[in-house]
């Protein structure tokens, strides 16, 4: 059968794991930089520190996990074949890692050549990744809305990357050809496509598959599975009309797009919480708790944003975008990512060990891969770090403790992922030592 | 003497990979010609790969409630 062949050709475990094990290190670095810079990093979203931290989390932490997970996910769940996964990972991983490091360094140092260097590396890495994923998702035998949403998310990544590379070219002093667009317009589209068109779209597509599967909930209602991605796409197109020449009069359309995206995001969070409340097994695990945390953070984000729109004096405060950014990145996306890593790594361990174990030795069970207590403690630390980060927006006194707590949480996550990898390697070594 | 009754694993209330673990255990003791039936919500691609590797025959049927019934036989 075609499906079965797909798993046989699934990437070796080292393909996703190199991304997963690198990702938390960006969080460790971001926390330490925040603790070092202190309150000046939270002065406004335009501070070099805030821009560096945003990209360490988005282009570093988040992108690493999303790339690694997608390379494996489309093979196992969608039955799609990835072209030469080991080679692709061997090129994309170092390029993604280096470009995120150079970009953050460029923001902190202001050196123009570093922006260009980061943009060049990123263009090659993202270009290869997007081409390989697009081919795999075009040829997949799998059907269903989730696959369409994954395709849309990749389109969102493409636009985010193109706009980001254009902005880096401007910051690097090579943006002459882009003078038709004011940088702020490019930036606004870059942020919208990155947050909603790529990250949220991917989260929605992944939710359709993993929430019912791993949390034993009913499926998302069919009308909602269509409304969310198509509505979000329409909202993003309205928002992007500002890129058209002479678009100053389109302010109303932009506001409509923003409000639609916010309401759809809130609807997605409420639907997920509702499905989770109707799950068939009452027991909860750390992964489930992380998902709940993310959905509550998304609701607080939507409510805050609507409040800022309703009361412009509140929304015009320089700290308002930081509040929203912290709820979005560490609050929504990193919470889901951490919860997913605690599910994906034990599952991939089990799956790959099951394949290599033969019939004599049973591989460790899912629950034996990472200590529950360690995962639980790390989750509490992440929650505390998120609380401190948000407090740091309001009271500068809390910025440095927030950086240290966030760094510690990411370090603990790294340790937990390393211990899962060690369980895999030890069992493999035992298996090969047997006659 | 007729064929033995097929064994049934209803994996719809189980967390992955419990349905796969149970299937592997059941298949280890399945007699030749015996059948295992699994009820699942989705398409178990990893299970198919394992069945192919071990030489089992299988086919899947869509049920009216949206779940899938997978019939596995040992040659």
Short mmCIF file of C-alpha atoms in Angstrom, two decimals:
data_model
loop_
_atom_site.label_atom_id
_atom_site.label_comp_id
_atom_site.label_asym_id
_atom_site.label_seq_id
_atom_site.Cartn_x
_atom_site.Cartn_y
_atom_site.Cartn_z
CA UNK A 1 0.00 0.00 0.00
CA UNK A 2 1.12 3.48 -0.80
CA UNK A 3 0.52 4.74 2.75
CA UNK A 4 2.61 2.04 4.31
CA UNK A 5 5.50 2.70 1.95
CA UNK A 6 5.43 6.27 3.11
CA UNK A 7 6.31 5.42 6.67
CA UNK A 8 9.04 3.05 5.59
CA UNK A 9 10.59 6.02 3.79
CA UNK A 10 9.99 8.35 6.76
CA UNK A 11 13.00 10.42 7.81
CA UNK A 12 15.52 8.92 10.23
CA UNK A 13 14.97 10.11 13.81
CA UNK A 14 18.06 12.33 13.64
CA UNK A 15 16.27 14.57 11.10
CA UNK A 16 13.67 16.05 13.47
CA UNK A 17 15.76 15.63 16.64
CA UNK A 18 18.56 17.99 15.52
CA UNK A 19 15.92 20.76 15.20
CA UNK A 20 14.19 19.86 18.48
CA UNK A 21 17.43 19.81 20.47
CA UNK A 22 18.63 23.14 19.05
CA UNK A 23 15.35 25.03 19.55
CA UNK A 24 15.33 25.50 23.38
CA UNK A 25 18.87 26.89 23.23
CA UNK A 26 17.46 29.97 21.47
CA UNK A 27 15.11 30.38 24.43
CA UNK A 28 18.01 30.06 26.88
CA UNK A 29 19.90 32.75 24.94
CA UNK A 30 16.84 35.03 24.70
CA UNK A 31 16.26 34.83 28.48
CA UNK A 32 19.92 35.58 29.26
CA UNK A 33 19.97 38.55 26.85
CA UNK A 34 16.81 39.91 28.48
CA UNK A 35 18.35 39.54 31.95
CA UNK A 36 21.50 41.30 30.68
CA UNK A 37 19.71 44.18 28.91
CA UNK A 38 17.08 44.66 31.63
CA UNK A 39 14.16 47.12 31.32
CA UNK A 40 15.59 48.90 28.23
CA UNK A 41 14.66 45.81 26.16
CA UNK A 42 11.00 46.38 27.11
CA UNK A 43 11.01 50.15 26.45
CA UNK A 44 9.24 49.62 23.12
CA UNK A 45 8.83 47.04 20.36
CA UNK A 46 11.46 48.98 18.36
CA UNK A 47 14.23 48.61 20.92
CA UNK A 48 17.13 46.54 19.53
CA UNK A 49 16.70 44.14 22.46
CA UNK A 50 12.98 43.58 21.79
CA UNK A 51 13.64 42.96 18.07
CA UNK A 52 16.50 40.57 18.81
CA UNK A 53 14.44 38.65 21.38
CA UNK A 54 11.44 38.42 19.06
CA UNK A 55 13.56 36.86 16.33
CA UNK A 56 15.43 34.52 18.69
CA UNK A 57 12.02 33.14 19.64
CA UNK A 58 10.26 33.28 16.24
CA UNK A 59 13.06 32.62 13.71
CA UNK A 60 15.07 30.59 16.27
CA UNK A 61 13.04 28.56 18.75
CA UNK A 62 9.69 28.34 16.93
CA UNK A 63 10.98 27.88 13.38
CA UNK A 64 13.40 25.12 14.43
CA UNK A 65 10.63 23.05 16.00
CA UNK A 66 8.16 23.77 13.20
CA UNK A 67 10.66 22.70 10.50
CA UNK A 68 11.77 19.58 12.36
CA UNK A 69 8.22 18.55 13.21
CA UNK A 70 6.88 19.17 9.69
CA UNK A 71 9.65 17.07 8.10
CA UNK A 72 8.52 14.14 10.26
CA UNK A 73 4.85 14.97 10.60
CA UNK A 74 3.90 14.98 6.93
CA UNK A 75 5.53 11.56 6.54
CA UNK A 76 3.89 9.89 9.54
CA UNK A 77 0.52 11.61 9.57
CA UNK A 78 -0.03 12.68 5.98
CA UNK A 79 1.81 9.79 4.31
CA UNK A 80 3.82 12.23 2.17
CA UNK A 81 7.35 11.47 1.05
CA UNK A 82 10.07 13.99 1.76
CA UNK A 83 12.82 14.24 -0.85
CA UNK A 84 16.17 13.15 0.69
CA UNK A 85 15.27 14.21 4.26
CA UNK A 86 18.76 13.68 5.68
CA UNK A 87 20.33 15.94 3.06
CA UNK A 88 17.60 18.58 3.39
CA UNK A 89 17.93 18.64 7.19
CA UNK A 90 21.71 18.72 6.87
CA UNK A 91 21.44 21.96 4.87
CA UNK A 92 18.33 23.63 6.36
CA UNK A 93 19.25 23.11 10.02
CA UNK A 94 22.63 24.89 10.07
CA UNK A 95 21.34 27.66 7.76
CA UNK A 96 18.25 28.30 9.94
CA UNK A 97 20.39 28.23 13.09
CA UNK A 98 23.08 30.57 11.78
CA UNK A 99 20.64 33.01 10.18
CA UNK A 100 18.68 33.39 13.46
CA UNK A 101 21.94 33.96 15.38
CA UNK A 102 23.20 36.52 12.84
CA UNK A 103 19.84 38.30 12.73
CA UNK A 104 19.67 38.66 16.51
CA UNK A 105 23.30 39.84 16.55
CA UNK A 106 22.49 42.34 13.77
CA UNK A 107 19.64 43.84 15.83
CA UNK A 108 21.83 44.08 18.94
CA UNK A 109 24.92 45.48 17.18
CA UNK A 110 23.27 47.41 14.31
CA UNK A 111 25.92 46.17 11.85
CA UNK A 112 24.45 46.31 8.35
CA UNK A 113 26.53 43.47 6.91
CA UNK A 114 25.07 41.05 9.48
CA UNK A 115 21.50 41.74 8.25
CA UNK A 116 22.56 40.90 4.70
CA UNK A 117 24.43 37.79 5.81
CA UNK A 118 21.43 36.58 7.85
CA UNK A 119 19.03 37.29 4.97
CA UNK A 120 21.22 35.43 2.46
CA UNK A 121 21.56 32.31 4.62
CA UNK A 122 17.88 32.37 5.49
CA UNK A 123 16.83 32.72 1.84
CA UNK A 124 18.73 29.56 0.87
CA UNK A 125 17.53 27.52 3.88
CA UNK A 126 13.89 28.63 3.74
CA UNK A 127 13.85 28.28 -0.06
CA UNK A 128 15.02 24.66 0.10
CA UNK A 129 12.69 23.78 2.98
CA UNK A 130 9.65 25.34 1.29
CA UNK A 131 10.37 23.65 -2.04
CA UNK A 132 10.75 20.20 -0.47
CA UNK A 133 7.65 20.59 1.71
CA UNK A 134 5.55 21.96 -1.16
CA UNK A 135 6.49 18.98 -3.35
CA UNK A 136 5.68 16.53 -0.54
CA UNK A 137 2.33 18.14 0.23
CA UNK A 138 1.37 18.34 -3.44
CA UNK A 139 1.96 14.62 -3.90
CA UNK A 140 0.55 13.32 -0.62
CA UNK A 141 -2.15 10.66 -0.96
CA UNK A 142 -3.80 11.99 2.22
CA UNK A 143 -7.01 13.99 1.97
CA UNK A 144 -8.82 16.25 4.37
CA UNK A 145 -8.91 19.81 5.54
CA UNK A 146 -5.80 19.52 7.72
CA UNK A 147 -3.61 18.95 4.64
CA UNK A 148 -5.08 22.00 2.89
CA UNK A 149 -4.41 24.09 6.00
CA UNK A 150 -0.78 22.88 6.13
CA UNK A 151 -0.41 24.01 2.49
CA UNK A 152 -1.84 27.42 3.38
CA UNK A 153 0.55 27.66 6.33
CA UNK A 154 3.52 27.01 4.05
CA UNK A 155 2.28 29.80 1.78
CA UNK A 156 2.19 32.00 4.91
CA UNK A 157 5.79 31.04 5.69
CA UNK A 158 6.80 31.91 2.11
CA UNK A 159 5.31 35.42 2.36
CA UNK A 160 6.73 35.96 5.87
CA UNK A 161 10.18 34.93 4.63
CA UNK A 162 10.04 37.11 1.48
CA UNK A 163 8.87 40.16 3.47
CA UNK A 164 11.45 39.47 6.20
CA UNK A 165 14.28 39.18 3.68
CA UNK A 166 13.13 42.46 2.07
CA UNK A 167 13.18 44.19 5.48
CA UNK A 168 16.63 42.79 6.26
CA UNK A 169 17.84 44.11 2.88
CA UNK A 170 16.53 47.59 3.79
CA UNK A 171 18.19 47.44 7.23
CA UNK A 172 21.36 46.22 5.51
CA UNK A 173 21.37 49.29 3.25
CA UNK A 174 20.47 47.36 0.09
CA UNK A 175 16.76 48.12 -0.08
CA UNK A 176 16.91 50.57 -2.99
CA UNK A 177 14.66 48.49 -5.22
CA UNK A 178 12.05 48.35 -2.45
CA UNK A 179 11.55 52.10 -2.13
CA UNK A 180 7.99 51.78 -3.48
CA UNK A 181 6.91 50.44 -0.11
CA UNK A 182 7.36 52.26 3.17
CA UNK A 183 9.28 49.91 5.52
CA UNK A 184 6.49 50.14 8.12
CA UNK A 185 3.99 48.75 5.60
CA UNK A 186 6.30 45.83 4.79
CA UNK A 187 6.82 45.28 8.49
CA UNK A 188 3.13 45.25 9.28
CA UNK A 189 2.53 42.63 6.55
CA UNK A 190 5.57 40.60 7.72
CA UNK A 191 4.23 40.44 11.29
CA UNK A 192 0.67 39.60 10.17
CA UNK A 193 1.72 36.77 7.84
CA UNK A 194 4.26 35.45 10.35
CA UNK A 195 1.88 35.33 13.29
CA UNK A 196 -1.43 34.53 11.61
CA UNK A 197 -0.59 33.22 8.12
CA UNK A 198 2.21 30.89 9.19
CA UNK A 199 2.25 30.19 12.94
CA UNK A 200 -1.48 30.28 13.74
CA UNK A 201 -2.43 28.61 10.44
CA UNK A 202 0.03 25.79 11.15
CA UNK A 203 -1.29 25.48 14.71
CA UNK A 204 -4.86 25.22 13.40
CA UNK A 205 -3.95 22.55 10.82
CA UNK A 206 -1.98 20.54 13.37
CA UNK A 207 -4.83 20.88 15.89
CA UNK A 208 -7.30 19.24 13.51
CA UNK A 209 -5.11 16.13 13.57
CA UNK A 210 -3.50 15.96 17.00
CA UNK A 211 -6.18 17.31 19.36
CA UNK A 212 -8.63 14.48 18.58
CA UNK A 213 -5.80 11.91 18.29
CA UNK A 214 -3.70 12.67 21.35
CA UNK A 215 -6.30 14.26 23.62
CA UNK A 216 -9.18 11.92 22.68
CA UNK A 217 -11.61 14.73 21.98
CA UNK A 218 -14.38 14.75 19.38
CA UNK A 219 -13.28 16.09 15.97
CA UNK A 220 -13.55 19.83 15.19
CA UNK A 221 -16.96 20.52 13.57
CA UNK A 222 -16.60 20.43 9.79
CA UNK A 223 -17.97 23.96 9.20
CA UNK A 224 -15.36 25.31 11.62
CA UNK A 225 -12.49 23.45 9.95
CA UNK A 226 -13.34 25.39 6.75
CA UNK A 227 -14.26 28.73 8.31
CA UNK A 228 -11.05 29.15 10.34
CA UNK A 229 -8.42 28.86 7.56
CA UNK A 230 -10.48 30.52 4.82
CA UNK A 231 -11.59 33.35 7.10
CA UNK A 232 -8.03 33.88 8.30
CA UNK A 233 -6.76 33.91 4.71
CA UNK A 234 -9.42 36.49 3.72
CA UNK A 235 -8.51 38.64 6.75
CA UNK A 236 -4.81 38.49 5.83
CA UNK A 237 -5.55 39.50 2.24
CA UNK A 238 -7.58 42.49 3.49
CA UNK A 239 -4.71 43.43 5.80
CA UNK A 240 -2.21 43.12 2.94
CA UNK A 241 -4.12 45.52 0.68
CA UNK A 242 -1.96 48.23 2.24
CA UNK A 243 0.89 46.92 0.06
CA UNK A 244 -0.96 48.12 -3.04
CA UNK A 245 0.07 51.53 -4.36
CA UNK A 246 -2.14 54.42 -3.19
CA UNK A 247 -3.73 52.30 -0.50
CA UNK A 248 -3.95 54.97 2.18
CA UNK A 249 -7.75 55.06 1.81
CA UNK A 250 -8.06 51.37 2.65
CA UNK A 251 -7.77 51.83 6.42
CA UNK A 252 -11.32 50.52 6.98
CA UNK A 253 -10.54 47.29 5.15
CA UNK A 254 -7.43 46.79 7.24
CA UNK A 255 -9.36 47.28 10.46
CA UNK A 256 -12.00 44.84 9.21
CA UNK A 257 -9.26 42.31 8.44
CA UNK A 258 -7.72 42.72 11.88
CA UNK A 259 -11.03 42.35 13.70
CA UNK A 260 -11.95 39.29 11.63
CA UNK A 261 -8.58 37.65 12.38
CA UNK A 262 -8.98 38.36 16.11
CA UNK A 263 -12.52 36.97 16.25
CA UNK A 264 -11.49 33.84 14.31
CA UNK A 265 -8.52 33.32 16.65
CA UNK A 266 -10.83 33.61 19.66
CA UNK A 267 -13.29 31.20 18.07
CA UNK A 268 -10.49 28.68 17.47
CA UNK A 269 -9.35 28.92 21.11
CA UNK A 270 -12.90 28.55 22.46
CA UNK A 271 -13.63 25.60 20.15
CA UNK A 272 -10.43 23.84 21.24
CA UNK A 273 -11.19 24.40 24.93
CA UNK A 274 -14.75 23.17 24.36
CA UNK A 275 -13.54 20.01 22.58
CA UNK A 276 -11.00 19.39 25.34
CA UNK A 277 -13.76 19.65 27.95
CA UNK A 278 -15.59 16.85 26.10
CA UNK A 279 -12.66 14.45 25.84
CA UNK A 280 -13.35 10.77 26.28
CA UNK A 281 -10.71 10.19 28.95
CA UNK A 282 -10.61 12.46 31.94
CA UNK A 283 -6.94 12.00 32.82
CA UNK A 284 -4.67 14.90 31.93
CA UNK A 285 -0.97 15.05 31.19
CA UNK A 286 1.60 17.82 30.90
CA UNK A 287 1.13 18.11 27.14
CA UNK A 288 -2.61 18.64 27.62
CA UNK A 289 -2.01 21.28 30.30
CA UNK A 290 0.39 23.15 27.96
CA UNK A 291 -2.32 23.18 25.26
CA UNK A 292 -4.87 24.59 27.73
CA UNK A 293 -2.37 27.25 28.80
CA UNK A 294 -1.84 28.23 25.16
CA UNK A 295 -5.56 28.48 24.44
CA UNK A 296 -6.16 30.66 27.53
CA UNK A 297 -3.20 32.84 26.49
CA UNK A 298 -4.77 33.19 23.02
CA UNK A 299 -8.07 34.30 24.59
CA UNK A 300 -6.27 36.88 26.77
CA UNK A 301 -4.35 38.04 23.66
CA UNK A 302 -7.56 38.50 21.64
CA UNK A 303 -9.32 40.29 24.54
CA UNK A 304 -6.31 42.59 25.09
CA UNK A 305 -6.06 43.44 21.39
CA UNK A 306 -9.79 44.23 21.16
CA UNK A 307 -9.41 46.41 24.26
CA UNK A 308 -6.49 48.26 22.66
CA UNK A 309 -8.58 48.85 19.50
CA UNK A 310 -11.54 50.06 21.54
CA UNK A 311 -9.45 52.40 23.71
CA UNK A 312 -6.80 53.89 21.39
CA UNK A 313 -5.11 55.73 24.28
CA UNK A 314 -4.37 52.37 25.84
CA UNK A 315 -3.35 50.84 22.50
CA UNK A 316 -0.97 53.68 21.66
CA UNK A 317 1.13 53.03 24.77
CA UNK A 318 4.59 51.87 23.63
CA UNK A 319 4.21 48.81 25.85
CA UNK A 320 0.96 47.57 24.25
CA UNK A 321 2.65 45.71 21.34
CA UNK A 322 5.09 44.10 23.80
CA UNK A 323 2.19 42.83 25.90
CA UNK A 324 0.59 41.30 22.79
CA UNK A 325 3.90 39.89 21.52
CA UNK A 326 4.64 38.17 24.81
CA UNK A 327 1.17 36.64 24.93
CA UNK A 328 1.60 35.44 21.32
CA UNK A 329 5.16 34.04 21.35
CA UNK A 330 5.93 32.60 24.81
CA UNK A 331 2.21 32.51 25.74
CA UNK A 332 0.52 30.79 22.80
CA UNK A 333 3.10 29.35 20.45
CA UNK A 334 5.89 28.29 22.81
CA UNK A 335 3.38 26.74 25.22
CA UNK A 336 1.91 24.59 22.44
CA UNK A 337 5.38 23.78 21.11
CA UNK A 338 6.62 22.63 24.52
CA UNK A 339 3.48 20.53 25.01
CA UNK A 340 3.88 19.03 21.55
CA UNK A 341 7.58 18.23 22.05
CA UNK A 342 6.63 16.26 25.18
CA UNK A 343 4.25 14.24 23.01
CA UNK A 344 6.21 13.99 19.76
CA UNK A 345 9.59 12.91 21.14
CA UNK A 346 8.30 10.01 23.28
CA UNK A 347 6.07 8.97 20.35
CA UNK A 348 8.88 9.06 17.78
CA UNK A 349 11.18 7.26 20.22
CA UNK A 350 8.60 4.54 20.64
CA UNK A 351 7.84 4.31 16.93
CA UNK A 352 11.47 4.07 15.82
CA UNK A 353 12.43 1.67 18.62
CA UNK A 354 9.42 -0.50 17.83
CA UNK A 355 10.69 -0.74 14.26
CA UNK A 356 14.18 -1.71 15.28
CA UNK A 357 13.35 -3.81 18.36
CA UNK A 358 12.21 -7.00 16.63
CA UNK A 359 10.08 -9.29 18.75
CA UNK A 360 12.41 -10.18 21.63
CA UNK A 361 12.74 -6.93 23.60
CA UNK A 362 9.85 -4.56 24.11
CA UNK A 363 10.86 -0.89 23.86
CA UNK A 364 10.16 1.42 26.81
CA UNK A 365 6.58 2.72 26.90
CA UNK A 366 5.71 6.33 26.05
CA UNK A 367 5.54 7.22 29.74
CA UNK A 368 9.08 6.01 30.38
CA UNK A 369 10.71 8.37 27.88
CA UNK A 370 10.71 11.62 29.93
CA UNK A 371 10.15 11.83 33.68
CA UNK A 372 6.66 13.18 34.40
CA UNK A 373 7.93 15.14 37.38
CA UNK A 374 10.58 16.90 35.29
CA UNK A 375 8.07 17.82 32.60
CA UNK A 376 5.61 19.08 35.22
CA UNK A 377 8.22 21.21 36.99
CA UNK A 378 9.36 22.70 33.66
CA UNK A 379 5.76 23.56 32.81
CA UNK A 380 5.31 25.39 36.12
CA UNK A 381 8.56 27.25 35.47
CA UNK A 382 7.34 28.25 32.00
CA UNK A 383 4.06 29.49 33.50
CA UNK A 384 5.98 31.49 36.13
CA UNK A 385 8.29 32.92 33.44
CA UNK A 386 5.28 33.97 31.34
CA UNK A 387 3.73 35.68 34.37
CA UNK A 388 7.01 37.48 35.13
CA UNK A 389 7.45 38.56 31.49
CA UNK A 390 3.96 40.08 31.44
CA UNK A 391 4.62 41.70 34.83
CA UNK A 392 7.86 43.09 33.38
CA UNK A 393 5.85 45.02 30.76
CA UNK A 394 3.96 46.79 33.54
CA UNK A 395 6.71 47.02 36.20
CA UNK A 396 10.33 47.19 34.91
CA UNK A 397 11.56 45.70 38.20
CA UNK A 398 10.43 42.27 37.00
CA UNK A 399 12.21 42.25 33.62
CA UNK A 400 15.51 40.74 34.79
CA UNK A 401 13.89 38.03 36.97
CA UNK A 402 11.63 37.24 33.99
CA UNK A 403 14.67 36.76 31.74
CA UNK A 404 16.32 34.42 34.24
CA UNK A 405 13.12 32.42 34.79
CA UNK A 406 12.52 32.09 31.04
CA UNK A 407 16.09 31.01 30.45
CA UNK A 408 15.86 28.43 33.26
CA UNK A 409 12.60 27.05 31.87
CA UNK A 410 14.14 26.61 28.40
CA UNK A 411 17.26 25.02 29.89
CA UNK A 412 15.09 22.57 31.80
CA UNK A 413 13.17 21.81 28.58
CA UNK A 414 16.49 21.13 26.84
CA UNK A 415 17.47 18.73 29.61
CA UNK A 416 14.15 16.87 29.33
CA UNK A 417 14.56 16.52 25.56
CA UNK A 418 18.15 15.31 25.98
CA UNK A 419 16.97 12.69 28.46
CA UNK A 420 14.39 11.45 25.92
CA UNK A 421 17.13 11.22 23.29
CA UNK A 422 19.33 9.29 25.72
CA UNK A 423 16.55 6.74 26.36
CA UNK A 424 16.39 6.20 22.60
CA UNK A 425 20.15 5.88 22.18
CA UNK A 426 20.53 3.56 25.19
CA UNK A 427 17.82 1.21 23.97
CA UNK A 428 19.29 1.19 20.48
CA UNK A 429 22.71 0.37 21.95
CA UNK A 430 21.23 -2.46 24.04
CA UNK A 431 19.49 -3.87 20.97
CA UNK A 432 22.63 -3.87 18.85
CA UNK A 433 24.69 -5.39 21.70
CA UNK A 434 22.43 -8.46 21.76
CA UNK A 435 23.62 -11.46 19.75
CA UNK B 1 -15.18 -26.79 12.55
CA UNK B 2 -15.59 -23.08 11.56
CA UNK B 3 -13.03 -20.28 11.65
CA UNK B 4 -12.25 -18.90 15.12
CA UNK B 5 -14.03 -15.64 16.10
CA UNK B 6 -11.99 -12.56 15.15
CA UNK B 7 -10.38 -10.74 18.03
CA UNK B 8 -11.44 -7.12 18.48
CA UNK B 9 -9.45 -4.13 19.74
CA UNK B 10 -11.52 -0.98 20.12
CA UNK B 11 -8.74 1.64 20.07
CA UNK B 12 -11.08 4.63 19.88
CA UNK B 13 -10.80 5.49 23.58
CA UNK B 14 -7.05 4.81 23.81
CA UNK B 15 -4.17 7.24 23.71
CA UNK B 16 -1.59 6.57 20.95
CA UNK B 17 0.38 4.39 20.80
CA UNK B 18 -1.71 2.09 23.02
CA UNK B 19 -3.79 0.74 20.09
CA UNK B 20 -0.56 -0.10 18.26
CA UNK B 21 1.00 -1.68 21.34
CA UNK B 22 -2.10 -3.83 21.89
CA UNK B 23 -2.21 -4.78 18.21
CA UNK B 24 1.44 -5.88 18.27
CA UNK B 25 0.83 -7.99 21.39
CA UNK B 26 -2.33 -9.56 19.91
CA UNK B 27 -0.66 -10.33 16.57
CA UNK B 28 2.19 -12.14 18.35
CA UNK B 29 -0.30 -14.76 19.59
CA UNK B 30 -2.66 -14.82 16.60
CA UNK B 31 -2.91 -18.32 15.03
CA UNK B 32 -2.31 -18.74 11.32
CA UNK B 33 -5.51 -17.79 9.45
CA UNK B 34 -6.80 -15.91 12.51
CA UNK B 35 -8.19 -12.40 12.26
CA UNK B 36 -7.77 -9.28 14.36
CA UNK B 37 -10.21 -6.40 13.94
CA UNK B 38 -9.32 -2.90 15.10
CA UNK B 39 -11.66 0.04 15.52
CA UNK B 40 -9.89 3.40 15.20
CA UNK B 41 -10.71 7.04 14.47
CA UNK B 42 -7.97 7.70 11.92
CA UNK B 43 -5.76 6.01 9.36
CA UNK B 44 -3.00 4.16 11.26
CA UNK B 45 -0.11 4.66 8.81
CA UNK B 46 2.58 3.42 11.24
CA UNK B 47 0.54 0.26 11.92
CA UNK B 48 0.34 -0.48 8.18
CA UNK B 49 4.10 -0.19 7.93
CA UNK B 50 4.56 -2.66 10.78
CA UNK B 51 2.03 -5.07 9.26
CA UNK B 52 3.78 -4.94 5.89
CA UNK B 53 7.11 -5.66 7.51
CA UNK B 54 5.73 -8.69 9.34
CA UNK B 55 3.80 -10.02 6.33
CA UNK B 56 0.25 -9.61 7.64
CA UNK B 57 -2.65 -8.96 5.24
CA UNK B 58 -5.05 -6.13 6.01
CA UNK B 59 -7.81 -3.96 4.65
CA UNK B 60 -9.70 -0.99 6.09
CA UNK B 61 -13.42 -0.22 5.94
CA UNK B 62 -15.06 3.14 6.65
CA UNK B 63 -17.84 2.90 9.25
CA UNK B 64 -21.00 5.00 9.20
CA UNK B 65 -19.94 6.92 12.35
CA UNK B 66 -16.68 8.09 10.71
CA UNK B 67 -14.40 5.57 12.42
CA UNK B 68 -12.37 2.94 10.55
CA UNK B 69 -12.46 -0.81 10.95
CA UNK B 70 -9.17 -2.52 10.08
CA UNK B 71 -9.26 -6.26 9.39
CA UNK B 72 -5.88 -7.95 9.86
CA UNK B 73 -5.26 -11.60 9.00
CA UNK B 74 -2.25 -13.79 9.59
CA UNK B 75 -1.39 -15.79 6.47
#
